[in-house]
Short mmCIF file of C-alpha atoms and ligand atoms in Angstrom, two decimals:
data_model
loop_
_atom_site.label_atom_id
_atom_site.label_comp_id
_atom_site.label_asym_id
_atom_site.label_seq_id
_atom_site.Cartn_x
_atom_site.Cartn_y
_atom_site.Cartn_z
CA MET A 1 0.00 0.00 0.00
CA GLU A 2 1.31 3.44 -0.91
CA GLN A 3 2.13 5.80 1.94
CA TYR A 4 3.82 9.13 2.32
CA ALA A 5 6.92 9.15 4.49
CA ILE A 6 7.70 12.65 5.70
CA LYS A 7 10.58 14.06 7.71
CA GLY A 8 9.29 17.34 9.09
CA GLY A 9 11.05 20.49 10.10
CA ASN A 10 12.20 21.99 6.80
CA PRO A 11 10.76 25.42 6.04
CA LEU A 12 9.28 25.26 2.54
CA VAL A 13 10.93 27.79 0.30
CA GLY A 14 10.57 28.48 -3.41
CA GLU A 15 7.94 28.62 -6.10
CA VAL A 16 5.08 26.30 -6.90
CA GLU A 17 2.85 26.34 -9.96
CA ILE A 18 -0.90 25.80 -9.53
CA GLY A 19 -2.91 23.71 -11.99
CA GLY A 20 -6.49 23.77 -13.27
CA ALA A 21 -9.39 23.57 -10.83
CA LYS A 22 -10.69 20.03 -10.30
CA ASN A 23 -14.11 21.22 -9.22
CA ALA A 24 -14.45 23.37 -12.35
CA ALA A 25 -13.07 20.69 -14.65
CA LEU A 26 -15.59 18.05 -13.53
CA PRO A 27 -18.75 19.95 -14.59
CA ILE A 28 -17.05 21.43 -17.65
CA LEU A 29 -16.05 18.00 -18.91
CA ALA A 30 -19.57 16.69 -18.29
CA ALA A 31 -21.11 19.74 -20.02
CA SER A 32 -18.91 19.26 -23.06
CA VAL A 33 -21.16 16.36 -24.16
CA MET A 34 -24.08 18.80 -24.49
CA THR A 35 -23.15 19.55 -28.08
CA ASP A 36 -22.49 17.20 -30.99
CA ASP A 37 -19.60 19.45 -32.00
CA THR A 38 -16.06 18.90 -30.82
CA VAL A 39 -14.93 20.62 -27.66
CA TYR A 40 -11.33 21.31 -26.61
CA ILE A 41 -10.63 21.73 -22.93
CA ASP A 42 -7.27 22.93 -21.68
CA ASN A 43 -5.76 23.18 -18.20
CA ILE A 44 -7.50 20.10 -16.81
CA PRO A 45 -5.65 18.80 -13.75
CA ASP A 46 -4.22 15.32 -14.10
CA VAL A 47 -5.86 13.92 -10.97
CA TRP A 48 -7.73 10.71 -10.18
CA ASP A 49 -11.28 12.19 -10.08
CA ILE A 50 -10.83 13.65 -13.57
CA ARG A 51 -9.43 10.40 -14.98
CA VAL A 52 -12.39 8.52 -13.51
CA LEU A 53 -14.95 10.91 -15.01
CA LEU A 54 -13.31 10.72 -18.44
CA LYS A 55 -13.37 6.90 -18.26
CA ALA A 56 -17.06 6.96 -17.31
CA MET A 57 -17.77 9.29 -20.24
CA GLU A 58 -15.93 6.95 -22.62
CA ASN A 59 -18.05 4.08 -21.32
CA ILE A 60 -21.24 5.77 -22.59
CA GLY A 61 -19.72 6.40 -26.01
CA VAL A 62 -18.17 9.84 -25.63
CA MET A 63 -15.01 10.28 -27.72
CA VAL A 64 -12.26 11.40 -25.37
CA ARG A 65 -8.80 12.10 -26.71
CA ARG A 66 -5.96 13.25 -24.49
CA GLU A 67 -3.92 15.78 -26.46
CA ASN A 68 -1.43 16.09 -23.64
CA ARG A 69 -1.43 15.77 -19.87
CA HIS A 70 -3.69 18.82 -19.45
CA LYS A 71 -5.62 19.08 -22.68
CA VAL A 72 -8.44 16.91 -23.87
CA THR A 73 -10.63 16.79 -26.96
CA ILE A 74 -14.21 15.61 -26.43
CA ASN A 75 -17.00 14.74 -28.79
CA GLY A 76 -20.39 13.68 -27.48
CA ALA A 77 -22.11 13.12 -30.84
CA ASN A 78 -22.12 9.34 -30.56
CA ILE A 79 -23.25 8.74 -27.02
CA ASN A 80 -24.69 5.23 -27.13
CA SER A 81 -26.16 4.96 -23.66
CA LEU A 82 -28.07 7.38 -21.50
CA VAL A 83 -27.48 5.06 -18.58
CA ALA A 84 -24.27 5.86 -16.77
CA ASP A 85 -23.80 3.15 -14.22
CA ASP A 86 -20.39 1.61 -13.84
CA GLU A 87 -17.69 1.21 -11.24
CA TYR A 88 -16.21 4.57 -12.27
CA ILE A 89 -19.39 6.61 -12.00
CA ARG A 90 -20.02 5.32 -8.49
CA ARG A 91 -16.63 6.40 -7.20
CA ILE A 92 -16.81 10.14 -7.59
CA ARG A 93 -19.15 12.97 -6.79
CA GLY A 94 -18.61 14.88 -10.03
CA SER A 95 -20.22 12.09 -12.06
CA TYR A 96 -23.64 13.47 -11.13
CA TYR A 97 -23.03 16.36 -13.47
CA LEU A 98 -23.82 13.93 -16.28
CA ILE A 99 -27.44 14.04 -15.06
CA GLY A 100 -27.89 17.74 -15.81
CA ALA A 101 -25.88 17.50 -19.03
CA MET A 102 -27.78 14.51 -20.46
CA LEU A 103 -31.17 15.67 -19.22
CA GLY A 104 -30.60 19.01 -20.93
CA LYS A 105 -29.46 17.48 -24.21
CA TYR A 106 -31.46 14.24 -24.45
CA HIS A 107 -34.28 14.84 -21.95
CA TYR A 108 -33.28 11.55 -20.36
CA ALA A 109 -30.59 10.35 -17.98
CA GLU A 110 -29.99 7.47 -15.64
CA VAL A 111 -26.91 7.97 -13.55
CA ALA A 112 -25.68 6.01 -10.55
CA LEU A 113 -25.89 7.88 -7.27
CA PRO A 114 -22.56 9.57 -6.78
CA GLY A 115 -19.74 8.67 -4.41
CA GLY A 116 -17.10 11.14 -3.29
CA CYS A 117 -15.44 11.92 0.00
CA ASP A 118 -17.23 10.81 3.16
CA ILE A 119 -17.60 14.21 4.80
CA GLY A 120 -21.23 14.02 5.87
CA CYS A 121 -24.67 13.53 4.37
CA ARG A 122 -24.48 14.70 0.78
CA ALA A 123 -28.12 15.09 -0.18
CA ILE A 124 -29.25 15.77 -3.74
CA ASP A 125 -32.76 17.01 -2.96
CA GLN A 126 -32.01 20.47 -4.38
CA HIS A 127 -30.83 18.96 -7.68
CA ILE A 128 -34.05 16.97 -7.88
CA LYS A 129 -36.17 19.98 -6.94
CA GLY A 130 -34.53 21.99 -9.74
CA PHE A 131 -34.96 19.28 -12.38
CA ARG A 132 -38.63 18.86 -11.41
CA ALA A 133 -39.19 22.61 -11.62
CA LEU A 134 -37.98 22.43 -15.22
CA GLY A 135 -40.62 19.77 -15.94
CA ALA A 136 -38.60 16.57 -15.51
CA GLU A 137 -39.77 13.48 -13.69
CA VAL A 138 -37.14 12.26 -11.26
CA CYS A 139 -36.93 9.11 -9.19
CA ILE A 140 -34.24 7.14 -7.45
CA GLU A 141 -34.40 3.40 -8.10
CA HIS A 142 -31.85 0.62 -7.64
CA GLY A 143 -29.13 3.14 -6.84
CA LEU A 144 -29.74 5.18 -9.98
CA VAL A 145 -31.11 8.69 -10.37
CA LYS A 146 -33.55 8.42 -13.29
CA THR A 147 -34.84 11.53 -14.90
CA GLN A 148 -36.81 12.24 -18.05
CA ALA A 149 -38.86 15.02 -19.57
CA GLU A 150 -41.03 15.46 -22.63
CA ARG A 151 -40.12 19.12 -22.61
CA LEU A 152 -37.92 21.15 -20.35
CA VAL A 153 -39.42 24.55 -19.62
CA GLY A 154 -37.67 27.38 -17.76
CA ASN A 155 -38.88 28.24 -14.28
CA HIS A 156 -38.15 30.33 -11.21
CA ILE A 157 -36.23 28.14 -8.79
CA TYR A 158 -35.32 29.05 -5.23
CA MET A 159 -32.55 26.85 -3.80
CA ASP A 160 -33.14 26.14 -0.12
CA ILE A 161 -29.39 25.72 0.32
CA SER A 162 -26.60 27.40 -1.58
CA SER A 163 -25.37 24.19 -3.21
CA VAL A 164 -22.51 24.11 -5.70
CA GLY A 165 -23.63 20.81 -7.19
CA ALA A 166 -27.32 21.67 -7.46
CA THR A 167 -26.65 25.10 -8.98
CA ILE A 168 -24.37 23.54 -11.58
CA ASN A 169 -26.67 20.64 -12.43
CA VAL A 170 -29.79 22.79 -12.76
CA MET A 171 -27.90 25.41 -14.77
CA MET A 172 -26.82 22.72 -17.26
CA ALA A 173 -30.35 21.39 -17.74
CA ALA A 174 -31.78 24.92 -17.99
CA VAL A 175 -29.52 26.17 -20.79
CA LEU A 176 -31.36 23.94 -23.25
CA ALA A 177 -34.84 24.40 -21.70
CA GLU A 178 -37.51 26.52 -23.37
CA GLY A 179 -37.75 30.05 -22.04
CA ARG A 180 -36.23 31.67 -18.98
CA THR A 181 -34.94 30.13 -15.80
CA ILE A 182 -34.02 32.08 -12.70
CA ILE A 183 -32.00 30.32 -10.01
CA GLU A 184 -32.16 32.17 -6.69
CA ASN A 185 -29.81 31.56 -3.78
CA ALA A 186 -27.41 30.13 -6.33
CA ALA A 187 -23.90 29.09 -5.31
CA LYS A 188 -21.28 31.74 -6.19
CA GLU A 189 -18.12 29.61 -6.14
CA PRO A 190 -15.51 30.33 -8.84
CA HIS A 191 -16.18 26.94 -10.44
CA VAL A 192 -19.88 27.82 -10.88
CA VAL A 193 -18.78 30.96 -12.74
CA ASP A 194 -16.27 29.00 -14.80
CA LEU A 195 -18.94 26.52 -15.91
CA ALA A 196 -21.27 29.40 -16.84
CA ASN A 197 -18.47 31.00 -18.89
CA PHE A 198 -17.83 27.68 -20.60
CA LEU A 199 -21.52 27.14 -21.41
CA ASN A 200 -21.74 30.70 -22.73
CA SER A 201 -18.73 29.99 -24.93
CA MET A 202 -20.83 27.13 -26.37
CA GLY A 203 -23.70 29.49 -27.17
CA ALA A 204 -25.68 29.41 -23.91
CA ASP A 205 -27.21 32.58 -22.50
CA ILE A 206 -26.40 32.72 -18.78
CA LYS A 207 -26.17 35.94 -16.81
CA GLY A 208 -25.41 36.60 -13.15
CA ALA A 209 -23.16 33.62 -12.39
CA GLY A 210 -21.07 34.64 -9.39
CA THR A 211 -24.05 36.40 -7.79
CA ASP A 212 -26.86 34.67 -5.98
CA VAL A 213 -29.31 35.12 -8.85
CA ILE A 214 -28.50 33.36 -12.11
CA ARG A 215 -30.68 34.13 -15.14
CA ILE A 216 -30.70 31.74 -18.04
CA ARG A 217 -32.41 32.16 -21.37
CA GLY A 218 -32.76 28.74 -22.98
CA VAL A 219 -31.21 28.21 -26.41
CA GLU A 220 -31.99 25.52 -28.96
CA LYS A 221 -28.56 24.03 -29.14
CA LEU A 222 -24.97 24.46 -28.11
CA HIS A 223 -21.89 24.44 -30.32
CA GLY A 224 -18.22 23.50 -29.95
CA SER A 225 -15.75 25.49 -27.92
CA ASP A 226 -12.08 25.80 -27.07
CA TYR A 227 -11.86 26.57 -23.38
CA THR A 228 -9.24 26.90 -20.65
CA ILE A 229 -10.21 26.02 -17.10
CA ILE A 230 -9.47 28.41 -14.21
CA GLN A 231 -6.75 27.81 -11.64
CA ASP A 232 -7.47 25.74 -8.56
CA GLN A 233 -8.31 27.91 -5.56
CA ILE A 234 -7.96 25.05 -3.08
CA GLU A 235 -4.68 23.70 -4.42
CA ALA A 236 -3.31 27.25 -4.15
CA GLY A 237 -4.67 27.68 -0.62
CA THR A 238 -3.13 24.38 0.45
CA TYR A 239 0.38 25.50 -0.60
CA MET A 240 -0.18 28.88 1.07
CA PHE A 241 -0.86 27.05 4.33
CA ALA A 242 2.10 24.74 3.70
CA ALA A 243 4.27 27.87 3.80
CA ALA A 244 2.57 29.01 7.01
CA VAL A 245 2.90 25.78 8.99
CA THR A 246 6.54 25.19 8.01
CA LYS A 247 7.59 28.80 8.68
CA GLY A 248 8.49 29.04 5.04
CA ASP A 249 8.50 31.50 2.17
CA VAL A 250 6.56 30.28 -0.85
CA VAL A 251 5.50 32.00 -4.05
CA VAL A 252 2.33 30.32 -5.26
CA LYS A 253 2.25 30.99 -8.99
CA ASN A 254 -0.46 31.02 -11.60
CA VAL A 255 -3.38 31.83 -9.30
CA ILE A 256 -6.40 34.14 -9.34
CA PRO A 257 -5.71 36.23 -6.18
CA LYS A 258 -9.35 37.37 -5.96
CA HIS A 259 -10.39 33.74 -5.35
CA LEU A 260 -7.90 33.52 -2.47
CA GLU A 261 -9.03 36.58 -0.50
CA SER A 262 -10.64 34.73 2.41
CA ILE A 263 -7.59 32.46 2.67
CA SER A 264 -5.11 35.36 2.52
CA ALA A 265 -7.14 37.26 5.14
CA LYS A 266 -6.84 34.38 7.62
CA LEU A 267 -3.12 33.97 6.96
CA LEU A 268 -2.63 37.68 7.70
CA GLU A 269 -4.66 37.34 10.90
CA ILE A 270 -2.43 34.53 12.15
CA GLY A 271 0.71 36.56 11.52
CA CYS A 272 1.92 35.63 8.02
CA GLU A 273 2.88 38.11 5.35
CA VAL A 274 0.86 37.72 2.16
CA LYS A 275 1.80 39.65 -0.95
CA GLU A 276 -0.05 39.61 -4.25
CA ILE A 277 2.14 40.06 -7.30
CA ASP A 278 0.08 39.80 -10.54
CA ASP A 279 -0.98 36.18 -10.75
CA CYS A 280 1.15 35.06 -7.80
CA VAL A 281 0.81 35.21 -4.03
CA ARG A 282 3.81 35.04 -1.77
CA VAL A 283 3.34 33.76 1.77
CA VAL A 284 6.11 34.39 4.29
CA ALA A 285 5.82 32.99 7.80
CA SER A 286 8.69 34.49 9.75
CA LYS A 287 6.86 35.11 13.04
CA PRO A 288 5.18 32.67 15.44
CA LEU A 289 1.62 31.86 14.30
CA MET A 290 -1.23 33.44 16.26
CA HIS A 291 -4.68 32.11 17.10
CA THR A 292 -7.88 33.13 15.31
CA HIS A 293 -11.46 31.98 14.79
CA VAL A 294 -12.90 30.83 11.50
CA LYS A 295 -16.21 29.58 10.19
CA THR A 296 -16.50 27.85 6.84
CA LEU A 297 -19.07 29.44 4.54
CA PRO A 298 -20.09 29.38 0.89
CA TYR A 299 -17.95 31.61 -1.38
CA PRO A 300 -16.76 34.30 -0.77
CA GLY A 301 -16.51 32.97 2.78
CA PHE A 302 -13.73 30.73 4.00
CA PRO A 303 -13.97 27.46 2.02
CA THR A 304 -14.88 24.19 3.72
CA ASP A 305 -12.23 22.61 1.49
CA MET A 306 -9.60 24.64 3.42
CA GLN A 307 -10.96 23.85 6.89
CA ALA A 308 -8.52 21.05 7.70
CA GLN A 309 -5.52 23.03 6.44
CA ILE A 310 -6.28 26.03 8.68
CA THR A 311 -6.96 23.75 11.64
CA VAL A 312 -3.51 22.22 11.19
CA ALA A 313 -2.00 25.73 11.29
CA LEU A 314 -4.05 26.78 14.33
CA GLY A 315 -3.02 23.58 16.11
CA ILE A 316 0.51 25.02 16.35
CA SER A 317 -0.48 28.67 16.86
CA LYS A 318 -0.28 30.61 20.11
CA GLY A 319 -3.54 30.68 22.05
CA THR A 320 -7.00 29.22 21.62
CA SER A 321 -8.78 29.12 18.28
CA ILE A 322 -12.26 28.00 17.26
CA VAL A 323 -13.01 26.49 13.88
CA THR A 324 -16.67 26.07 12.95
CA GLU A 325 -17.68 23.90 10.02
CA SER A 326 -21.01 25.06 8.60
CA ILE A 327 -21.16 23.22 5.27
CA PHE A 328 -20.63 19.51 5.98
CA GLU A 329 -21.44 17.69 9.17
CA ASN A 330 -18.63 15.18 9.28
CA ARG A 331 -15.50 17.05 8.39
CA PHE A 332 -13.38 16.78 11.53
CA LYS A 333 -12.49 13.11 11.21
CA TYR A 334 -8.81 13.96 10.80
CA VAL A 335 -8.65 15.54 14.27
CA ASP A 336 -8.01 12.14 15.91
CA GLU A 337 -4.98 11.79 13.65
CA LEU A 338 -3.69 15.23 14.60
CA ILE A 339 -4.11 14.33 18.27
CA LYS A 340 -1.72 11.41 17.65
CA MET A 341 0.78 14.08 16.61
CA GLY A 342 0.33 15.99 19.85
CA ALA A 343 -2.45 18.42 18.93
CA ASN A 344 -4.75 19.65 21.67
CA ILE A 345 -8.11 19.83 19.89
CA LYS A 346 -11.60 19.03 21.10
CA VAL A 347 -14.47 18.64 18.65
CA GLU A 348 -17.83 19.64 20.10
CA GLY A 349 -21.23 18.95 18.59
CA GLY A 350 -19.61 17.64 15.40
CA ASP A 351 -19.20 21.11 13.91
CA THR A 352 -16.86 23.00 16.23
CA ALA A 353 -13.20 22.41 16.95
CA ILE A 354 -11.69 24.11 19.97
CA ILE A 355 -7.97 24.26 19.48
CA ASP A 356 -5.39 25.00 22.15
CA GLY A 357 -2.26 25.60 20.17
CA VAL A 358 0.75 23.43 21.06
CA GLU A 359 4.35 24.35 20.39
CA LYS A 360 4.92 21.65 17.80
CA TYR A 361 3.59 18.45 16.30
CA THR A 362 5.52 15.22 16.64
CA GLY A 363 5.74 12.66 13.83
CA ALA A 364 3.34 9.70 13.99
CA SER A 365 1.66 7.05 11.82
CA ILE A 366 -1.60 8.55 10.65
CA SER A 367 -4.28 7.93 8.07
CA ALA A 368 -5.93 10.28 5.57
CA PRO A 369 -9.73 10.18 5.98
CA ASP A 370 -10.52 12.16 2.80
CA LEU A 371 -8.96 14.34 0.12
CA ARG A 372 -8.52 17.75 1.79
CA ALA A 373 -7.92 16.36 5.28
CA GLY A 374 -5.31 14.04 3.75
CA ALA A 375 -3.44 17.00 2.29
CA ALA A 376 -3.74 18.86 5.60
CA LEU A 377 -2.24 15.91 7.50
CA VAL A 378 0.72 15.96 5.13
CA LEU A 379 1.18 19.64 6.04
CA ALA A 380 1.15 18.63 9.71
CA GLY A 381 3.85 16.06 8.94
CA LEU A 382 5.96 18.70 7.21
CA ALA A 383 5.71 20.89 10.31
CA ALA A 384 6.34 18.08 12.79
CA ASP A 385 9.44 16.97 14.62
CA GLY A 386 10.55 13.57 13.34
CA ILE A 387 8.98 11.19 10.85
CA THR A 388 5.31 11.00 9.92
CA VAL A 389 3.82 8.20 7.83
CA VAL A 390 0.50 8.94 6.12
CA ASP A 391 -1.72 6.06 4.97
CA ASN A 392 -4.64 6.08 2.54
CA ILE A 393 -2.99 8.66 0.34
CA HIS A 394 -5.09 7.58 -2.64
CA TYR A 395 -7.54 10.20 -1.34
CA ILE A 396 -4.98 12.94 -1.91
CA ALA A 397 -4.43 11.80 -5.51
CA ARG A 398 -8.13 12.48 -6.18
CA GLY A 399 -7.50 16.20 -6.22
CA TYR A 400 -3.82 17.15 -6.07
CA GLU A 401 -1.59 16.70 -9.10
CA ASP A 402 2.00 15.71 -8.29
CA PHE A 403 1.47 16.58 -4.63
CA HIS A 404 4.67 15.20 -3.14
CA GLN A 405 6.75 16.20 -6.16
CA LYS A 406 5.63 19.82 -5.86
CA LEU A 407 6.33 19.78 -2.12
CA ARG A 408 9.78 18.36 -2.78
CA THR A 409 10.64 21.22 -5.13
CA LEU A 410 9.94 23.48 -2.14
CA GLY A 411 12.43 21.55 -0.05
CA ALA A 412 10.10 19.11 1.69
CA GLN A 413 11.50 15.74 2.71
CA ILE A 414 8.63 13.58 1.53
CA GLU A 415 8.65 10.29 -0.35
CA LEU A 416 6.07 7.91 -1.70
CA VAL A 417 6.86 4.51 -0.20
CA ASN A 418 5.37 1.16 -1.14
CA SER A 419 6.69 -1.21 1.48
CA GLU A 420 8.15 -1.46 4.96
CA ARG A 421 11.57 -1.79 3.29
CA GLU A 422 11.19 1.49 1.42
CA LEU A 423 10.05 3.13 4.62
CA GLN A 424 13.15 1.85 6.45
CA LYS A 425 15.32 3.18 3.63
CA PHE A 426 13.67 6.58 4.00
CA ARG A 427 14.25 6.54 7.75
CA LEU A 428 17.94 5.75 7.25
CA LYS A 429 18.31 8.39 4.55
CA VAL A 430 16.78 11.25 6.54
CA GLY A 431 18.44 10.19 9.79
C1 LIG B 501 -18.80 20.64 -3.94
O1 LIG B 501 -19.48 19.55 -3.36
C2 LIG B 501 -17.35 20.23 -4.04
N1 LIG B 501 -17.26 19.03 -4.85
C3 LIG B 501 -16.77 19.98 -2.66
O2 LIG B 501 -15.39 19.72 -2.79
C4 LIG B 501 -16.96 21.22 -1.78
O3 LIG B 501 -16.55 20.92 -0.47
C5 LIG B 501 -18.42 21.64 -1.79
O4 LIG B 501 -18.90 21.82 -3.15
C6 LIG B 501 -18.65 22.96 -1.05
O5 LIG B 501 -17.88 23.98 -1.61
C7 LIG B 501 -17.25 19.13 -6.17
O6 LIG B 501 -17.29 20.23 -6.73
C8 LIG B 501 -17.14 17.87 -6.95
P1 LIG B 501 -22.75 21.35 -2.10
P2 LIG B 501 -21.07 19.47 -3.43
O7 LIG B 501 -23.83 20.80 -2.94
O8 LIG B 501 -21.52 20.02 -4.72
C9 LIG B 501 -26.07 20.25 1.21
C10 LIG B 501 -13.40 18.51 -2.57
O9 LIG B 501 -12.68 18.17 -1.62
N2 LIG B 501 -26.93 19.87 0.09
O10 LIG B 501 -22.42 22.79 -2.22
O11 LIG B 501 -21.45 18.10 -3.03
C11 LIG B 501 -24.89 19.30 1.38
O12 LIG B 501 -25.27 18.14 2.12
C12 LIG B 501 -14.88 18.41 -2.45
O13 LIG B 501 -12.94 18.92 -3.65
C13 LIG B 501 -28.25 19.53 0.33
O14 LIG B 501 -28.72 19.50 1.47
O15 LIG B 501 -21.42 20.49 -2.27
C14 LIG B 501 -23.88 20.18 2.07
O16 LIG B 501 -24.17 20.20 3.44
C15 LIG B 501 -15.34 17.85 -1.14
N3 LIG B 501 -29.03 19.19 -0.74
C16 LIG B 501 -24.16 21.56 1.49
O17 LIG B 501 -25.47 21.49 0.93
C17 LIG B 501 -28.57 19.20 -2.01
O18 LIG B 501 -29.35 18.88 -2.93
C18 LIG B 501 -23.20 22.02 0.40
O19 LIG B 501 -23.11 21.02 -0.59
C19 LIG B 501 -27.24 19.55 -2.24
C20 LIG B 501 -26.43 19.88 -1.18
#
């Protein structure tokens, strides 16, 4: 089984290049089947979730051609099955974007209920509500979401929850519906905006993405496009916190600083220097980290996907901090692992972590419970005294391209090991 072996204590220093946003690429790839024309998508991250979605798309007859590691050509003219139900589809969350895409284009879709990280109940009632409002029948049978419509007709839809997935799915179905759709209380995340820009580049008429009211005028059909996906806000934020917890100095390159404002604000509060230089942010952590409080919120609030990374930093900050998770109900599972490393954190009521900062973490054998928490535990290992071994790192590969390689270019002592022997070799090497 693959593990990360980490010798902590090195300040990370240097430059790291950020790739395309996974959570934008997933819906954009799914939406690219909504035309029979060819679509070219650039800047896709080479991560496990994306590979799985592309495989699932191939399995229903979509032509997928990798031009290079980050560019793909897609043609959905010869889809031969409107039933997407295979081992791939069931593994990832993003596969449910095929529901909105196929419902919009073919007025029919059967897609296996999605998987994804186990971070709490991940309901899809708002997706279903939106599809029904557009005139579709929806039911869940034998583990599949089945939806069909004679006609899709625009409607006024109020989302009870600001949901990224539901906003995206309903937006996709609505672009090919008759008439106007208004989505209120829409999610405003950068990936929602990126999908809207992509659909507009295919001939859709979407206005207001990025605000909480999205207005869509249905069009008859979509055409091909050549599109470049935005940079990954969460990958960038993770390296910014890697600089903070290792007392480093890292220039995170190729980012959209606007998308990082809530992350930069918290880094400043805990005593880091954060400088924006064009499409780069530099994080310097030369002073001891200070405590703060943070609550995860929909964009532009502090992202739930950065909650574990900031908790790791606050775990070694001076004073008492409170982290409140308001999006998912089961996102503190990694805290037990941090406690093995010496953290003093108590989780109350499932959604609040009370953190009494300790001076340092100490290396331990720990296990990644999900994607973002896995990355955060690696950061803890990089900050810790001694050697940390992280299990279940396949989670990290779902969303971070070349994670350990990028960390190594910043001076991290981290290696992928496959056996006890390799681990022993690492121990001997790093002393
Ligand atoms: C997306 O998940 C992301 N995943 C998540 O990133 C991210 O944490 C999340 O948005 C919030 O930003 C992808 O983009 C593939 P939601 P999603 O619908 O769409 C509730 C990562 O690590 N809800 O905005 O599933 C839901 O239970 C992943 O990259 C309903 O109640 O998130 C949750 O509490 C993890 N009914 C809240 O809304 C619904 O119909 C937000 O979920 C839909 C959602």
